PDB file of C-alpha atoms in Angstrom:
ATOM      1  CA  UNK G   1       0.000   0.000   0.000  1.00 60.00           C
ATOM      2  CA  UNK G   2       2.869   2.123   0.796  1.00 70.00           C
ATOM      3  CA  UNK G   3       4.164   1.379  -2.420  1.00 72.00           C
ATOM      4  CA  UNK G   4       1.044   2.760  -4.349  1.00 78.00           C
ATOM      5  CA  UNK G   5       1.000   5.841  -2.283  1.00 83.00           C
ATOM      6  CA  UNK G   6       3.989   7.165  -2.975  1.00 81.00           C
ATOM      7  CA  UNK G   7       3.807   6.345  -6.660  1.00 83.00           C
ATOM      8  CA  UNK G   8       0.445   8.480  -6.401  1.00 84.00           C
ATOM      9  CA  UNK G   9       2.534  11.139  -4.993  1.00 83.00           C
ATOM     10  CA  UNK G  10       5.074  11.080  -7.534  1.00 80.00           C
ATOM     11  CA  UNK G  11       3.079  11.756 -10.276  1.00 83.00           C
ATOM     12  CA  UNK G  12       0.968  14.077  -8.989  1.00 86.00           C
ATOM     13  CA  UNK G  13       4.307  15.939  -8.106  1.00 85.00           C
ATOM     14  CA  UNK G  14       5.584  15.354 -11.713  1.00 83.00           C
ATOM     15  CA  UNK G  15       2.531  16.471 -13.638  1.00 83.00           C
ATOM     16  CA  UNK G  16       2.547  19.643 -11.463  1.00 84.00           C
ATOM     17  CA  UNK G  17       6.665  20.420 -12.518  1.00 83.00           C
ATOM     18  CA  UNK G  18       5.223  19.431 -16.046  1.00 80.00           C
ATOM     19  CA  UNK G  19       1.866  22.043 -15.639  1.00 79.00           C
ATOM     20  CA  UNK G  20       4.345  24.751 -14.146  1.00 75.00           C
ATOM     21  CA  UNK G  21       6.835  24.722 -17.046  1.00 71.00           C
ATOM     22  CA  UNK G  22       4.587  24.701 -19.641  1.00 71.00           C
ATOM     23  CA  UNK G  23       3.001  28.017 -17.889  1.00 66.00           C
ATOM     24  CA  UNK G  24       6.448  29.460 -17.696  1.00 65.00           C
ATOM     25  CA  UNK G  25       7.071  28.447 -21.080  1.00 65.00           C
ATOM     26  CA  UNK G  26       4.066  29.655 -21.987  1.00 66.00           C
ATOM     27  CA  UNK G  27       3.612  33.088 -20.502  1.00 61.00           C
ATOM     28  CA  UNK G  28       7.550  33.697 -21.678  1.00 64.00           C
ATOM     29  CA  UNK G  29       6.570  34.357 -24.978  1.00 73.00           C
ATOM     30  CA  UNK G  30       4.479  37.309 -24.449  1.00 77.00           C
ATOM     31  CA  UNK G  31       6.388  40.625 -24.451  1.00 80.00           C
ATOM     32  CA  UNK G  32       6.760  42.219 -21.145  1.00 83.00           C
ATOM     33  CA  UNK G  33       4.294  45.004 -21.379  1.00 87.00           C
ATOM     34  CA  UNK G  34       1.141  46.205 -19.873  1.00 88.00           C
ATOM     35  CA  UNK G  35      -0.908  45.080 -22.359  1.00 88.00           C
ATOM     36  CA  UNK G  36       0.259  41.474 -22.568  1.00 88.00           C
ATOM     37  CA  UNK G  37      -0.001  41.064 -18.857  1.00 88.00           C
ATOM     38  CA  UNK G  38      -3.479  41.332 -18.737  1.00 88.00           C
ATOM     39  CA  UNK G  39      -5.056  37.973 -20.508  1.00 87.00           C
ATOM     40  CA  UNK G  40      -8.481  39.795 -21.913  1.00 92.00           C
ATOM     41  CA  UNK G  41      -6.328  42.574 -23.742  1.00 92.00           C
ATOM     42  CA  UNK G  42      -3.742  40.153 -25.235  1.00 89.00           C
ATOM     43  CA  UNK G  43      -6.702  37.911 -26.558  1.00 90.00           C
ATOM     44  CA  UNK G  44      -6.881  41.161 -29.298  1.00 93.00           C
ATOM     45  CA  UNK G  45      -3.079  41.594 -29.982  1.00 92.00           C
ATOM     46  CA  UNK G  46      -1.134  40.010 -32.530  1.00 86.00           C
ATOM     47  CA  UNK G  47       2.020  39.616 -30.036  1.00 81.00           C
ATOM     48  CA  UNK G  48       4.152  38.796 -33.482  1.00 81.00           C
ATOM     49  CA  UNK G  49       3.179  42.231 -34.773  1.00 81.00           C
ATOM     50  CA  UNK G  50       4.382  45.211 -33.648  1.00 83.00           C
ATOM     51  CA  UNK G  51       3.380  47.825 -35.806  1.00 87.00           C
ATOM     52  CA  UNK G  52       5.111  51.155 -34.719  1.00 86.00           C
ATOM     53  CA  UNK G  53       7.128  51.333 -31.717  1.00 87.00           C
ATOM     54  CA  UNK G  54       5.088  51.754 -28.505  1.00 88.00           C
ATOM     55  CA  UNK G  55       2.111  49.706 -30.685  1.00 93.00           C
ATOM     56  CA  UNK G  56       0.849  46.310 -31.359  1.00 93.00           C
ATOM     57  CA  UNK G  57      -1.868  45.377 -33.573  1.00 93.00           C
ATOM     58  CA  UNK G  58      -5.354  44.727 -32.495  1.00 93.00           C
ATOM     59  CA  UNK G  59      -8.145  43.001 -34.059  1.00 93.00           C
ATOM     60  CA  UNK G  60     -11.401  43.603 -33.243  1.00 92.00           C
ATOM     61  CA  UNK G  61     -13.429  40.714 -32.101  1.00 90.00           C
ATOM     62  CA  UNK G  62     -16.221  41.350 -34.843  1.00 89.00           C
ATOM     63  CA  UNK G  63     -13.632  40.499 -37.414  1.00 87.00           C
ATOM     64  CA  UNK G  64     -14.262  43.965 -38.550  1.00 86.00           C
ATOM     65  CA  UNK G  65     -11.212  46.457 -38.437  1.00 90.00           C
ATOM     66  CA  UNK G  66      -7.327  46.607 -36.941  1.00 91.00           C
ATOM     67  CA  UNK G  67      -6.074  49.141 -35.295  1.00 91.00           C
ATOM     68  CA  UNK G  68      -2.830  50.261 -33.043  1.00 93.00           C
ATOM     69  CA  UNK G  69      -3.127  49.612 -29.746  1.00 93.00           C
ATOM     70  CA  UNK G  70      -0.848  51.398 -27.069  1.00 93.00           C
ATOM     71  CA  UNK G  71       1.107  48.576 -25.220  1.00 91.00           C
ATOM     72  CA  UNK G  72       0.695  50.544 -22.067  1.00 92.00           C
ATOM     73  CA  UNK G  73      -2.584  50.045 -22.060  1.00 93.00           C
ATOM     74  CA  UNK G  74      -5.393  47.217 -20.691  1.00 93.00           C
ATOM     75  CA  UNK G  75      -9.235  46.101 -21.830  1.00 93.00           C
ATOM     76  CA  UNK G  76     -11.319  47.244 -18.881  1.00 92.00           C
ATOM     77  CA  UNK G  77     -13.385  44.218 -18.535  1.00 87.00           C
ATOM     78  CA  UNK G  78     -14.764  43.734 -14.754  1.00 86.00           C
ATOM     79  CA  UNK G  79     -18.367  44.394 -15.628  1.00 82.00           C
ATOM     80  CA  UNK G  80     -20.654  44.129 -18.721  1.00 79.00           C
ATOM     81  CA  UNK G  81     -20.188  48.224 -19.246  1.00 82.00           C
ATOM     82  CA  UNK G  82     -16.504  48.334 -19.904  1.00 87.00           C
ATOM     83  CA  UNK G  83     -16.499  45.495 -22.869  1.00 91.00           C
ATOM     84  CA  UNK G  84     -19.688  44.950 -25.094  1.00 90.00           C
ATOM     85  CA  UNK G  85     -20.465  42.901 -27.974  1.00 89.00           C
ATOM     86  CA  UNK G  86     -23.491  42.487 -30.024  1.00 86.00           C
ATOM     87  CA  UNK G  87     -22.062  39.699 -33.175  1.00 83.00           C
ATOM     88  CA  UNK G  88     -20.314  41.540 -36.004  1.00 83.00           C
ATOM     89  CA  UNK G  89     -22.704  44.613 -35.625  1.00 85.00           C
ATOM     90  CA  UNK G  90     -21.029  46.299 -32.884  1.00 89.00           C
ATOM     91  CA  UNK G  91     -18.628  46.846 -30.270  1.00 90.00           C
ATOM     92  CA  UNK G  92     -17.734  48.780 -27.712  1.00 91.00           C
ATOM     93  CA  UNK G  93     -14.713  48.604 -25.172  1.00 93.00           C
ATOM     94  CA  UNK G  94     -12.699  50.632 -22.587  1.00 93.00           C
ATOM     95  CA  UNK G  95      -9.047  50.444 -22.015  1.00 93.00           C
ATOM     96  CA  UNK G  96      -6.790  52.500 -19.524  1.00 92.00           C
ATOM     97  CA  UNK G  97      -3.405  53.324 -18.703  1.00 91.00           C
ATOM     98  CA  UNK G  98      -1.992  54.134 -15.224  1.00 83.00           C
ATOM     99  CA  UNK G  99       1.559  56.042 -15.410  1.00 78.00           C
ATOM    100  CA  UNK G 100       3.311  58.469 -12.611  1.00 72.00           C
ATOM    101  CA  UNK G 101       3.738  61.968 -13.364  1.00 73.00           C
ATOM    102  CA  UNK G 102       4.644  63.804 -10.762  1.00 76.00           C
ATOM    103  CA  UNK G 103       4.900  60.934  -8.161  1.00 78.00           C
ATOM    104  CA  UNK G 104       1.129  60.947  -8.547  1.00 79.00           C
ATOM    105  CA  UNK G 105      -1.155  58.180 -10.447  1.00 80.00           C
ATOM    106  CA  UNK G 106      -2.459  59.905 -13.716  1.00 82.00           C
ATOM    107  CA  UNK G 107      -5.233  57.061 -15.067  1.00 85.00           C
ATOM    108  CA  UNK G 108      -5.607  57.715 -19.278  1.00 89.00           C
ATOM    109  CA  UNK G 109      -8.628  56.491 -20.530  1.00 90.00           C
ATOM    110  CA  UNK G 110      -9.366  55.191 -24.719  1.00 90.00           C
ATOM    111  CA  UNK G 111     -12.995  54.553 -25.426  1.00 91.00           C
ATOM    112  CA  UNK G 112     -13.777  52.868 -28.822  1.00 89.00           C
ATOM    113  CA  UNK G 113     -17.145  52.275 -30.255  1.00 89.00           C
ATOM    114  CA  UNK G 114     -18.021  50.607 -33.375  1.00 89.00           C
ATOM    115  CA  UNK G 115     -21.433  50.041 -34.700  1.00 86.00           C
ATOM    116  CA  UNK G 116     -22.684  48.918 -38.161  1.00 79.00           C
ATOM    117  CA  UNK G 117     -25.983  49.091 -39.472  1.00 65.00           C
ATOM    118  CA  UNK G 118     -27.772  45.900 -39.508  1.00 57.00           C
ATOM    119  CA  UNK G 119     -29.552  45.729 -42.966  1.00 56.00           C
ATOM    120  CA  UNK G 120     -32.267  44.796 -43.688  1.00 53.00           C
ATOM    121  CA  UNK G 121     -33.788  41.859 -45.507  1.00 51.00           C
ATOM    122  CA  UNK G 122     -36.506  42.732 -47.972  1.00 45.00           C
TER     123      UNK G 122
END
């Protein structure tokens, strides 16, 4: 029985050092910006593409447009206001920055709205 248990406790120890690496692995490949940290915002950035320097590409989860987005910068997502989705008619999201000036916190907020007329079938 002995025998069993620590063979139980092996593995379960292994898989975990297996689990862990692959996370480090993993979250390694992000760059080491504001916007990567957060996972919501990098689910919109192309992490390969870096179009301008400061800037990654975003793509708009209606398939609809790309834009620059500010690596400083995170998708405000805690509550059905800040991130909103209706199919590939229209979108609407909030991001923010927080950066010192002045040994003070000075919060920067983008707002982005997009919104297509549905048309109609005759």
């Amino acid at each position: 029985m002995k025998k069993h248990t620590k063979t139980i406790i092996a593995l379960i120890i292994g898989v975990t050092i297996l689990i862990g690496g692959v996370w480090i692995i993993n979250e390694s490949r992000y760059p080491n910006v504001p916007a990567f940290n957060n996972h919501f915002t990098r689910k919109f950035l192309n992490k390969d593409k870096k179009v301008d320097d400061g800037f990654y590409e975003f793509k708009s989860k209606t398939g609809q447009y790309t834009m620059w987005f500010p690596e400083e910068y995170q998708l405000l997502h805690e509550n059905h206001q800040q991130y909103v989705r209706d199919g590939n008619f229209y979108e609407r999201w909030r991001a923010s920055s927080i950066k010192k000036y002045k040994d003070e916190n000075q919060i920067n907020n983008i707002q982005a709205t997009f919104s297509e007329a549905r048309k109609r079938r005759i």
